[in-house]
Short mmCIF file of C-alpha atoms in Angstrom, two decimals:
data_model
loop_
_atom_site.label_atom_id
_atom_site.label_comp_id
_atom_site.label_asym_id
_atom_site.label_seq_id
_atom_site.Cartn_x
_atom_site.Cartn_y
_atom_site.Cartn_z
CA UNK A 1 144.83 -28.44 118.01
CA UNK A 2 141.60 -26.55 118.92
CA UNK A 3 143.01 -23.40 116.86
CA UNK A 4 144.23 -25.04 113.96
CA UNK A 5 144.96 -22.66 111.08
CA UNK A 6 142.84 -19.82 113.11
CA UNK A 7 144.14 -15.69 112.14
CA UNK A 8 144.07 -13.71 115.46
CA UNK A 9 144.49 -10.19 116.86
CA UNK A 10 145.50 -9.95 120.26
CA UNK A 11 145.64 -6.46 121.90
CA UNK A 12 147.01 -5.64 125.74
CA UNK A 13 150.21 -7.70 125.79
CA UNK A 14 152.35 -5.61 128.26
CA UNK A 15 153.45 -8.06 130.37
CA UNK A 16 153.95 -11.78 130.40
CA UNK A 17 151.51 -11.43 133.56
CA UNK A 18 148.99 -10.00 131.53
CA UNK A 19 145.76 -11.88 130.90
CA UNK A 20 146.15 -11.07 126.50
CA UNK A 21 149.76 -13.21 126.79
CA UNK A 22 148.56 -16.29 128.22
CA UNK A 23 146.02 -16.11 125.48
CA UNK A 24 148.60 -15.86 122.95
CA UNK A 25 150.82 -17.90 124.22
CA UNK A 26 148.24 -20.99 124.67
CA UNK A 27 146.48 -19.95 121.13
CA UNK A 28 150.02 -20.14 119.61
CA UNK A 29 150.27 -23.79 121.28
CA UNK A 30 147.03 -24.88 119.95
CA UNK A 31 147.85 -23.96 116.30
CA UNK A 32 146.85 -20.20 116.03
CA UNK A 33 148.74 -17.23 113.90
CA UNK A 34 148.82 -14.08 115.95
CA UNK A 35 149.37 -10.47 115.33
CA UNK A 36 149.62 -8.56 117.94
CA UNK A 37 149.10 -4.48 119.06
CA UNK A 38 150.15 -2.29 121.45
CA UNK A 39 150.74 1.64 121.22
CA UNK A 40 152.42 4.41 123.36
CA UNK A 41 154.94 4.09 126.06
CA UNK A 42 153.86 0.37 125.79
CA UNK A 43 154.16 -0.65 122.56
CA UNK A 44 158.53 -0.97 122.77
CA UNK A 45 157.45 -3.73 125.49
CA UNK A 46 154.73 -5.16 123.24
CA UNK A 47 157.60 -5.41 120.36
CA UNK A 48 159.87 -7.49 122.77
CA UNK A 49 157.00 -9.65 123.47
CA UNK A 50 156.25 -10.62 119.98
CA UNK A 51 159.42 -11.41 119.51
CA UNK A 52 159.69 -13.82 122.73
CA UNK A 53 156.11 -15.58 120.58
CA UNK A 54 157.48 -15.28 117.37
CA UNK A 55 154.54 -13.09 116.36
CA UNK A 56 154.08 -9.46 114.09
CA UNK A 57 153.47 -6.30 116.36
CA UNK A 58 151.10 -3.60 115.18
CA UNK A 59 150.67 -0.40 116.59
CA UNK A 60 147.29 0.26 117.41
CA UNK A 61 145.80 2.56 119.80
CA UNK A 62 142.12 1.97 120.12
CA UNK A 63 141.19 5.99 120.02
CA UNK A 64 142.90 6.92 117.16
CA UNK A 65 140.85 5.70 114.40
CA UNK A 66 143.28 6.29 111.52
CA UNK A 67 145.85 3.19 113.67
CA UNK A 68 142.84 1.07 113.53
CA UNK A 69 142.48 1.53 110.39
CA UNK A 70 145.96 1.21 109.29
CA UNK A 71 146.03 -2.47 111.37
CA UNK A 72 142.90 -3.37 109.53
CA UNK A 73 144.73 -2.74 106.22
CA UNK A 74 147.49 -4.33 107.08
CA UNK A 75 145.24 -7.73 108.47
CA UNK A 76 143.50 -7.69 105.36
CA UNK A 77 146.82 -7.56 103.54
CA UNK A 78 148.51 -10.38 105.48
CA UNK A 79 145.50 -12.92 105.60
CA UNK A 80 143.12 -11.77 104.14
CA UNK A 81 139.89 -12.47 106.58
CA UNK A 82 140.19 -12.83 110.45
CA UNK A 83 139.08 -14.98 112.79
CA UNK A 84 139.19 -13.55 116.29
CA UNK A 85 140.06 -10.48 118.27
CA UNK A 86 140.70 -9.94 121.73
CA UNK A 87 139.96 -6.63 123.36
CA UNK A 88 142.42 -6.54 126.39
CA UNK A 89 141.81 -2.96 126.99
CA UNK A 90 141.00 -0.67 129.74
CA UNK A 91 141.66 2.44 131.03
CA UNK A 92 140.19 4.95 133.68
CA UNK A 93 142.91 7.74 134.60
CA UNK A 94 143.77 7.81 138.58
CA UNK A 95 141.02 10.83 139.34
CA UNK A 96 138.66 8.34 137.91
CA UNK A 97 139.56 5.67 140.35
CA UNK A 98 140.04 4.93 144.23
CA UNK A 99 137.63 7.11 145.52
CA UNK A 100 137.03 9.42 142.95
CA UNK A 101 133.63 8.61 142.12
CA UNK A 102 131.75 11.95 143.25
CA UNK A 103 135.19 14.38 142.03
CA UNK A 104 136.22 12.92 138.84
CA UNK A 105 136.21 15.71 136.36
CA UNK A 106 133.90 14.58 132.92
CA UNK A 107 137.23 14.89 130.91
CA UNK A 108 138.65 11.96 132.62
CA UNK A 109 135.16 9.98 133.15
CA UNK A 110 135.54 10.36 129.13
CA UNK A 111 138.87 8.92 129.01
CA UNK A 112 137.80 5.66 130.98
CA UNK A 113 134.64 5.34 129.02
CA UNK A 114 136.02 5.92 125.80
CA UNK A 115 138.97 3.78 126.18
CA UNK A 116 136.88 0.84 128.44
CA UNK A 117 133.51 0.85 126.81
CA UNK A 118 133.53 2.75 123.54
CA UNK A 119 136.53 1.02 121.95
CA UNK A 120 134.85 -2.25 121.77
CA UNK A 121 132.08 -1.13 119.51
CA UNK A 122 134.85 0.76 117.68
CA UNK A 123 136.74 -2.55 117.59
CA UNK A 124 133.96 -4.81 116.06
CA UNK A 125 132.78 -2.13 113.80
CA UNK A 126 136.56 -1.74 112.07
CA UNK A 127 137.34 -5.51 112.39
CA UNK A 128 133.94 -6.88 111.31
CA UNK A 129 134.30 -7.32 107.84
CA UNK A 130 137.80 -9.37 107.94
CA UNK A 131 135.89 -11.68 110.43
CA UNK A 132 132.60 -11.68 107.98
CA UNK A 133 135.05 -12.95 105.67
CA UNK A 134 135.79 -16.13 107.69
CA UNK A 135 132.56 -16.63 108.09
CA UNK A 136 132.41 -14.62 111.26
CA UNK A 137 134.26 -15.19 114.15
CA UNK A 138 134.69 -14.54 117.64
CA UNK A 139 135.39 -10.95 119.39
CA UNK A 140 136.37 -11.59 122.85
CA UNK A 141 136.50 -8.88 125.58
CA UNK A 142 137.72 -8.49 129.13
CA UNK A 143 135.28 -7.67 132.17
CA UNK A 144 135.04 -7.78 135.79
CA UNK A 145 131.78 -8.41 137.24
CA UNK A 146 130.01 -5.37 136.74
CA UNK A 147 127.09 -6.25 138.98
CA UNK A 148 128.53 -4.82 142.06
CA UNK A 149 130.01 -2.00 143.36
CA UNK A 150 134.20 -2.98 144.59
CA UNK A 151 136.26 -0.23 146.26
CA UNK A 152 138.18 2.21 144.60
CA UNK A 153 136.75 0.69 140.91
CA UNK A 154 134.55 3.67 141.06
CA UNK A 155 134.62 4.99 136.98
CA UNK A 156 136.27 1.77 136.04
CA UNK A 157 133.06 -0.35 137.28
CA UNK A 158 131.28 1.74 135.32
CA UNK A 159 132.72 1.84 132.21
CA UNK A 160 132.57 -2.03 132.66
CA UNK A 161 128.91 -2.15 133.37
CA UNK A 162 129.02 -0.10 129.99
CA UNK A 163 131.40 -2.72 128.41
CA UNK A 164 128.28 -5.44 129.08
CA UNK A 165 125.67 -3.76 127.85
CA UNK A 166 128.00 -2.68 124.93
CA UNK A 167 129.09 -6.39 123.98
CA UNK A 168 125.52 -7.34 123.88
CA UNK A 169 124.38 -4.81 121.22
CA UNK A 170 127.56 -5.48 119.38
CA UNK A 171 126.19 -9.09 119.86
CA UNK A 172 123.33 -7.95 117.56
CA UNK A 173 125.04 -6.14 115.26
CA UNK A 174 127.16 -8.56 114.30
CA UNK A 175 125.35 -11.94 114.36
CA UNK A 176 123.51 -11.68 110.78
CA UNK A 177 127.53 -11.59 109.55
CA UNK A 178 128.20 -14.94 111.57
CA UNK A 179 130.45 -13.12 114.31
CA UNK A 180 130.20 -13.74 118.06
CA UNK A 181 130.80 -11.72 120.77
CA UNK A 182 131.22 -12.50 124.69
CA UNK A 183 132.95 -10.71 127.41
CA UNK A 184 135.16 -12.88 130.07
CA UNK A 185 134.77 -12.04 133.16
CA UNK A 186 138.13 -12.81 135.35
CA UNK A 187 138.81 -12.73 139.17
CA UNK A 188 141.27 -10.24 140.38
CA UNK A 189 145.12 -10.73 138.73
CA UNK A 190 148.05 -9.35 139.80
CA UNK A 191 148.63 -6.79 135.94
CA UNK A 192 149.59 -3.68 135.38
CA UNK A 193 146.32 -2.82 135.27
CA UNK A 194 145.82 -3.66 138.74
CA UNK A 195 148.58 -2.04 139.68
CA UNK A 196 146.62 1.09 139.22
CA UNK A 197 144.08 0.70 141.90
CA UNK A 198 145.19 0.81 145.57
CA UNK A 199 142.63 -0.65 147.20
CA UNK A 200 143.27 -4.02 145.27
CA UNK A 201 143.97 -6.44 148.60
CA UNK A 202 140.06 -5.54 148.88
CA UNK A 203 139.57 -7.43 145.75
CA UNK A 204 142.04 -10.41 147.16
CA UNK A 205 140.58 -10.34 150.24
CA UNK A 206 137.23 -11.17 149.11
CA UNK A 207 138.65 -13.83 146.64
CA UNK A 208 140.20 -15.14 149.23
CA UNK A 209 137.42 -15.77 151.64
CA UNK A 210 134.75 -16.48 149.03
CA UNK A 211 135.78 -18.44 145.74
CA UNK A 212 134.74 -22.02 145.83
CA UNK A 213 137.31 -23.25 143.55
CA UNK A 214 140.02 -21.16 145.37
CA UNK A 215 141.83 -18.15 143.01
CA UNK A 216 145.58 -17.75 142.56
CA UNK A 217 145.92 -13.87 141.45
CA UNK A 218 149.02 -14.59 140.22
CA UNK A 219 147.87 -17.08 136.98
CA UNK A 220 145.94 -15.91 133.98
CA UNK A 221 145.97 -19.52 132.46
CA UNK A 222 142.58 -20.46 133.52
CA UNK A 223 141.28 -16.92 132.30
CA UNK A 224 143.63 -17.69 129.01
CA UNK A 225 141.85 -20.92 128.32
CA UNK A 226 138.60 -19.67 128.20
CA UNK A 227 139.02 -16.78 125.74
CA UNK A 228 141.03 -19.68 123.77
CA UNK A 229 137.61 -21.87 124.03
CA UNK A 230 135.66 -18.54 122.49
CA UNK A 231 138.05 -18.42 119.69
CA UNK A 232 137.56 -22.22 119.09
CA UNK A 233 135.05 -23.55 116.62
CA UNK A 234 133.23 -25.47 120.18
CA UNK A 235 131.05 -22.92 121.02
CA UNK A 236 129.40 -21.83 118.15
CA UNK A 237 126.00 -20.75 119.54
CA UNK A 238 127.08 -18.98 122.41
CA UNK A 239 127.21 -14.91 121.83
CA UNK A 240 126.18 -12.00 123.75
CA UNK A 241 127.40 -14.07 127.21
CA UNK A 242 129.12 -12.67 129.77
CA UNK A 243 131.74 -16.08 131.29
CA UNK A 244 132.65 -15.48 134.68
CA UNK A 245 135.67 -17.15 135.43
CA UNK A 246 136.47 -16.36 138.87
CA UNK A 247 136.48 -19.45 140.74
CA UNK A 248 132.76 -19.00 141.33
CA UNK A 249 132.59 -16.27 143.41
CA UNK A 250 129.60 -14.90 141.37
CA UNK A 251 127.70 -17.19 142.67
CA UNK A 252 128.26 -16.47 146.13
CA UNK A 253 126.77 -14.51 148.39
CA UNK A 254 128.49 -11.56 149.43
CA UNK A 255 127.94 -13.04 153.18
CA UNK A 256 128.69 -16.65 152.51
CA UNK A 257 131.89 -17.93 153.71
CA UNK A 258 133.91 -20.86 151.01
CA UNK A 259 132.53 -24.10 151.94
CA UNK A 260 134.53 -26.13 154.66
CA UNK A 261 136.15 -29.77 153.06
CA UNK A 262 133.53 -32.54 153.47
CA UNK A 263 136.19 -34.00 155.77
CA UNK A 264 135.69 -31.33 158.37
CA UNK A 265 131.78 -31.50 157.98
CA UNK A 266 130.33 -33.53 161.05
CA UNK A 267 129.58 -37.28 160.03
CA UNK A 268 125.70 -36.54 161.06
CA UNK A 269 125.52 -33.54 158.44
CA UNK A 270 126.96 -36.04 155.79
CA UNK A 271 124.37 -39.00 156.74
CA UNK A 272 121.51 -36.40 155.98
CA UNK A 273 123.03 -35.12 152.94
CA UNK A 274 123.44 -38.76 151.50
CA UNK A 275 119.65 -39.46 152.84
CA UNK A 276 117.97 -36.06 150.82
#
């Protein structure tokens, strides 16, 4: 049980297609207690959820800092200390996005930065002493590869280039106190929050042609796992890292086509390969 007896708050489960419920759902198999959060419009869907898991729902949204507050209260009332978090939170409003770059007002370039990049400082600051008390835990975020510009991301890719420089001075902060914190990376998934940007076949596309290890869009278990492996007592040494898992398109370049099988790689090609 790699999450034996491990406290949890899990924010961003809207949909059982979202990345934060395969999370939950696998850290509930492998021995965790969850709470989790959701706020707004959302939150009635959140409640349904948690009930589905068998897990409390707090209302938290991550810009009002008197709900944060309140959830931290009521963490520190339930258990006591806390030993991981996952930020599953972003937001960039549709002015911001999809072509918008140049003629998105500052009010909404606000909104996607405060919600996308902001809240995650906001989030370790607030939750930091519950997870100092467990002798300091894991804060996990979610990115997408922040190193490139992707059509129609516009604000969104750079509130996430934000989010990576953020997670590595919250990295900092927190360390003396024992916590970790790493950002996942994650190919392209068919959630709600993708639902929001047309041009997302560009992002398929490109998964498509260029992943290694091949990407289904439609499964957040792989992604799921790994934020389950941050939470985990394994990786103890590893902070301020952003883990791509994309099925290694990260590591391709943006030219490269995927590899063909070995078994449609002429014999001669093979011969040399085995010779160097």
């Amino acid at each position: 049980m790699l999450l034996q007896g491990k406290r949890l708050l899990v924010t961003g489960v809207v949909s059982t297609k979202s990345i934060a419920y395969a999370a939950a759902r696998l850290a509930l198999d492998e021995g965790a207690e969850i709470v989790l959060t959701g706020f707004g419009r959302g939150l009635r869907i959140t409640e349904r959820l948690g009930e589905m898991l068998g897990c409390e729902v707090l209302e938290m949204d991550v810009t009002q800092p008197e709900q944060v507050e309140a959830v931290v209260a009521r963490i520190d009332e339930k258990w006591g200390a806390l030993d991981g978090v996952l930020h599953a939170v972003a937001f960039a409003p549709a002015a911001a996005l999809d072509g918008g770059f140049l003629t998105a007002p500052w009010e909404d370039v606000a909104t996607a930065m405060h919600v996308s990049t902001y809240s995650f400082a906001a989030v370790g600051r607030e939750f930091g002493p519950l997870l100092a008390k467990a002798g300091g835990g894991s804060i996990v975020g979610l990115d997408f590869d922040a190193a490139f510009v992707w059509p129609g991301y516009d604000w969104m890719g750079v509130a996430k280039a934000g989010l990576e420089s953020c997670s590595r001075y919250l990295a900092h902060a927190l360390g003396p106190a024992g916590t970790r914190v790493n950002l996942i990376a994650a190919g392209p998934l068919r959630t709600v929050a993708a639902s929001a940007i047309k041009s997302f076949e560009v992002f398929e596309n490109v998964w498509q042609e260029r992943a290694p290890l091949g990407w289904d869009d439609t499964d957040a278990t792989a992604v799921g796992r790994a934020i389950c492996a941050l939470w985990s007592d394994w990786l103890p040494a590893v902070t301020g890292e952003v883990i791509h898992v994309d099925g290694g398109v990260h590591a391709v370049g943006g030219a490269l086509p995927k590899a063909a099988p070995a078994a449609e790689i002429p014999a001669p090609a093979l011969e040399i390969a085995a010779v160097r």
